[in-house]
Tab-separated table of C-alpha atoms in Angstrom:
chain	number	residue	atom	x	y	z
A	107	UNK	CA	0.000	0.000	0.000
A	108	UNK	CA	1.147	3.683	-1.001
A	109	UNK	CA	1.401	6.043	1.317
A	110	UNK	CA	-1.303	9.291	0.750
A	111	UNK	CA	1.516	11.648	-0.083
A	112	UNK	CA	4.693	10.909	-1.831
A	113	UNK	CA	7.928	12.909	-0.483
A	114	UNK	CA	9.041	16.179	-1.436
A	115	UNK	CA	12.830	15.571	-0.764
A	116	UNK	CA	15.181	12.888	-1.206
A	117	UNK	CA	18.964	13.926	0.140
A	118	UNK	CA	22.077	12.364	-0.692
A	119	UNK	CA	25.038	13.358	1.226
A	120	UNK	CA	28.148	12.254	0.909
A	121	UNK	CA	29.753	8.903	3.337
A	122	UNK	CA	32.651	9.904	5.117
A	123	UNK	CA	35.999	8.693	3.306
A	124	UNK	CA	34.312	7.354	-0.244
A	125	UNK	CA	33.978	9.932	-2.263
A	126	UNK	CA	32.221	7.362	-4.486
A	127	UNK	CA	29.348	6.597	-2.176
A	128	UNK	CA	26.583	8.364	-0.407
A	129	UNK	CA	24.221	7.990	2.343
A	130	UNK	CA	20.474	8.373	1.011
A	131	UNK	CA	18.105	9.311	3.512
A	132	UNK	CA	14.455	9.620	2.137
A	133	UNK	CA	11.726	10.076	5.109
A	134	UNK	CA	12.348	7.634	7.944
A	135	UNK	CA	14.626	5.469	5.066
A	136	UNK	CA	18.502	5.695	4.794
A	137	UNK	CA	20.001	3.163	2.559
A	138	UNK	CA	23.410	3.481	1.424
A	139	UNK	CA	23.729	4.210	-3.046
A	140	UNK	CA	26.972	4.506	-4.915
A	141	UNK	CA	27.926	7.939	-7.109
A	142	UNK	CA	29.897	8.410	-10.350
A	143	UNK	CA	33.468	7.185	-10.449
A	144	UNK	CA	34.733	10.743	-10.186
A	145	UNK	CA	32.811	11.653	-7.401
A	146	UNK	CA	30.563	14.943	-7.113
A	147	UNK	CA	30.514	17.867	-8.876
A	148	UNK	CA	29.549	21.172	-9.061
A	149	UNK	CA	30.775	21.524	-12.842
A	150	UNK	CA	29.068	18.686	-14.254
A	151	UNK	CA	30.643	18.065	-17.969
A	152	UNK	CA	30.216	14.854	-20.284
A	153	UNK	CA	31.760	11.881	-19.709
A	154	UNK	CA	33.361	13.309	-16.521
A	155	UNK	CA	32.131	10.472	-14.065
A	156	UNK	CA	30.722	12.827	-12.103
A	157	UNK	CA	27.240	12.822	-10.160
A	158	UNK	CA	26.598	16.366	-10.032
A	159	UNK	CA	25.568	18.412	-6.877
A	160	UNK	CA	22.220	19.398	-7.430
A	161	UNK	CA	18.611	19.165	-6.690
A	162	UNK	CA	16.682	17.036	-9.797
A	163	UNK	CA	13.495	15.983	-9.930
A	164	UNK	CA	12.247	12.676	-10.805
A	165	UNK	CA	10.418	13.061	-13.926
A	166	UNK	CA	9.829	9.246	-15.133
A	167	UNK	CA	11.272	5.713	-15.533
A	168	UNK	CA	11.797	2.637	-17.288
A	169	UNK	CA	11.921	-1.152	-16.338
A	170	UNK	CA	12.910	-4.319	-17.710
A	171	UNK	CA	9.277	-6.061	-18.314
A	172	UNK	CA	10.734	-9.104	-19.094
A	173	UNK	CA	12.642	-9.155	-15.786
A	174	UNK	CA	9.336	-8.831	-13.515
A	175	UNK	CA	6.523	-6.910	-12.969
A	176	UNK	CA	8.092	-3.227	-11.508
A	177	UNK	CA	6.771	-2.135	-8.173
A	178	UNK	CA	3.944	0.151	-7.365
A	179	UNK	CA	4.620	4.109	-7.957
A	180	UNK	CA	3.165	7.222	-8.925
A	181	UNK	CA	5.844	7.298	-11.767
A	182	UNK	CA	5.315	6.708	-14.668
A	183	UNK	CA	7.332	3.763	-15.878
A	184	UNK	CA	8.083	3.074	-19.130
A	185	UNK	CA	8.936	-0.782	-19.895
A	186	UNK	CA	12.388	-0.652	-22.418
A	187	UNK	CA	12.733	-2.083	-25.559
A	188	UNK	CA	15.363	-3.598	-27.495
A	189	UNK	CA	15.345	-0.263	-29.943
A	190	UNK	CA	15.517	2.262	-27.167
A	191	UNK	CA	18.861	4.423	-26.647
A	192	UNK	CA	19.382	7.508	-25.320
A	193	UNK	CA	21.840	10.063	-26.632
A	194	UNK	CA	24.939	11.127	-25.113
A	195	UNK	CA	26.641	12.641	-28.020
A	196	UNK	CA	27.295	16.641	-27.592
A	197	UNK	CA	26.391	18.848	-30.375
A	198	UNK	CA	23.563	16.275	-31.628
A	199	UNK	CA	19.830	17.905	-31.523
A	200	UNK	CA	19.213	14.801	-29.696
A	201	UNK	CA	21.428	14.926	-27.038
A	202	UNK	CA	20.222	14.303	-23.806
A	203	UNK	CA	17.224	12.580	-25.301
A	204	UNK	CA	16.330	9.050	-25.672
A	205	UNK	CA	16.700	8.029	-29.398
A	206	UNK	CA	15.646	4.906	-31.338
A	207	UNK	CA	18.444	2.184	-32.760
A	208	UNK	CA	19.564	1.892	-35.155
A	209	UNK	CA	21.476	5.703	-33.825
A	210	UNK	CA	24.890	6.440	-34.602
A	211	UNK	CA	26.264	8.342	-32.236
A	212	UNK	CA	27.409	8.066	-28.672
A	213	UNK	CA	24.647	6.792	-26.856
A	214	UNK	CA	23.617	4.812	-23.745
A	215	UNK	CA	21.582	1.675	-24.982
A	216	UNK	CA	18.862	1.430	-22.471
A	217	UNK	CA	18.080	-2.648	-22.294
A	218	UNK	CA	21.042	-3.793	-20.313
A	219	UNK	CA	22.338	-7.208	-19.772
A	220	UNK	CA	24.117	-6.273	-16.016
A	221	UNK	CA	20.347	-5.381	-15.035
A	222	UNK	CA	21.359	-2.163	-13.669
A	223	UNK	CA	18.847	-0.338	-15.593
A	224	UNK	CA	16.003	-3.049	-14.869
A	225	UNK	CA	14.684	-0.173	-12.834
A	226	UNK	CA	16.118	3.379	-14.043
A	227	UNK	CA	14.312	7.045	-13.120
A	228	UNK	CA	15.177	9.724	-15.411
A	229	UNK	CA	16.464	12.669	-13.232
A	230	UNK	CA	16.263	16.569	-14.479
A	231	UNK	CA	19.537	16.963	-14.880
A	232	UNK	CA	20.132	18.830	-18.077
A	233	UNK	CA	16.640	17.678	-19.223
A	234	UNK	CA	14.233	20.197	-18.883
A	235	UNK	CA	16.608	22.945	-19.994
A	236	UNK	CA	19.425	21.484	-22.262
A	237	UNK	CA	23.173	22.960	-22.492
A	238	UNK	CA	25.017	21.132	-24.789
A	239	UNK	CA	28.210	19.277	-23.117
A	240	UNK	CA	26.577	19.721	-19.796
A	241	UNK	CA	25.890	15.608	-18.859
A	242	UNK	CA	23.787	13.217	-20.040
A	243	UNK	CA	21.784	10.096	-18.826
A	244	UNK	CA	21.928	10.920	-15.325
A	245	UNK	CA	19.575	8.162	-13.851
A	246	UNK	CA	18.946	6.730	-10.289
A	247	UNK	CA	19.053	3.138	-10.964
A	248	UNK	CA	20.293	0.043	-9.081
A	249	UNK	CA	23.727	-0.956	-7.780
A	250	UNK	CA	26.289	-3.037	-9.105
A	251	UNK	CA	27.304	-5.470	-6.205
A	252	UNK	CA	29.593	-3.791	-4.041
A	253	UNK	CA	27.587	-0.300	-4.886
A	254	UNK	CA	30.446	0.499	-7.166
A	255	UNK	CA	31.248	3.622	-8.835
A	256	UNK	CA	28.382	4.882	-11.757
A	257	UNK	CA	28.996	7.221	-14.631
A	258	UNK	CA	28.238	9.412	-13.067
A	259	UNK	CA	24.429	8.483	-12.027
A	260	UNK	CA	22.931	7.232	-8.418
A	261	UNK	CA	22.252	4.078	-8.024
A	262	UNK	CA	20.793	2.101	-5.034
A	263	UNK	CA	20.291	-2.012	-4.424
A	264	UNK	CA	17.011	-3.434	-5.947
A	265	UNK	CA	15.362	-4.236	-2.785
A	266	UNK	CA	16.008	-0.759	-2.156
A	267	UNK	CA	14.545	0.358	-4.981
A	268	UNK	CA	11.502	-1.192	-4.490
A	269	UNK	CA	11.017	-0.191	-0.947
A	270	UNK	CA	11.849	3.717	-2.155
A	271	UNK	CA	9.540	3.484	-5.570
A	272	UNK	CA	6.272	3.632	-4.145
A	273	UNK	CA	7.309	6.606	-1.913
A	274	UNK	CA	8.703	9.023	-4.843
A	275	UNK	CA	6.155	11.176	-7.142
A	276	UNK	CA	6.457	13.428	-10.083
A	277	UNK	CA	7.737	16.428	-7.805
A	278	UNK	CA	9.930	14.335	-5.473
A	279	UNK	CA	13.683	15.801	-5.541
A	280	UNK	CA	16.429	13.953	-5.765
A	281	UNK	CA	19.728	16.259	-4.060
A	282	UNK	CA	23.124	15.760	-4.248
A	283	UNK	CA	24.763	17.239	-1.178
């Protein structure tokens, strides 16, 4: 069962002596997440590693339909298929865009076989307002083993994931301490 109101704020600060990990505390939940192999930044730039320090919101997601059902939310959740990609290339119109294979350029190609992206919220980072070169795909998706370093993205555990999903709305934020 969903709680009545999803929550406005979801922080992320980062753990004491790993740059590449954070603490995520959202409501009564804190659940450790891993962060981009460069750490955080302030100047997020393409293909830097970084997560950037900000406050996005959650606009939407995707899920692997074909590896289980996804859990409830008040997200809309797109399930991925094999032609989706989404555009990482700077000084494309589609950057920072999903894009449809066949694509030539740099892109992210969204149906994973590591499963990281079985679940995978798009944040507004460089979404709602594009600048070109500014970062790309930065998701909040699940954890390698280990919660080792991203791209530059958050990323959580599954079982995590689906005790956070039904909890985050449209105008939940999502900041980067």
């Amino acid at each position: 069962m969903m709680p009545s109101k999803p929550l406005a704020e979801i922080i992320l600060r980062p753990q004491p002596g790993n740059p590449r990990r954070a603490i995520l505390q959202a409501g009564p939940l804190t659940f450790y997440a891993a962060l981009g192999r460069s750490g955080r930044s302030s100047r997020k730039r393409e293909g830097d590693g970084a997560t950037p320090i900000a406050a996005m919101r959650i606009l939407h997601g995707f899920y692997r339909r074909d590896h289980g059902a996804p859990p409830p939310s008040r997200l809309k959740l797109m399930p991925i298929r094999r032609w989706m990609l989404w555009c990482d290339a700077p000084g494309d119109a589609n950057y920072n865009r999903p894009v449809r294979a066949p694509f030539r350029k740099s892109h992210e190609q969204m149906m994973r076989s590591d499963g990281l992206y079985d679940i995978c919220l798009v944040l507004d980072w460089n979404v709602s307002s594009r600048k070109q070169g500014a970062g790309s795909a930065i998701f909040f998706h699940l954890a390698r083993s280990g919660y080792s370093p991203t791209e530059g993205c958050v990323a959580i555990s599954r079982r995590d994931m689906e005790r956070l999903l039904p909890l985050i709305g449209p105008q939940t934020v999502l900041r980067v301490l």
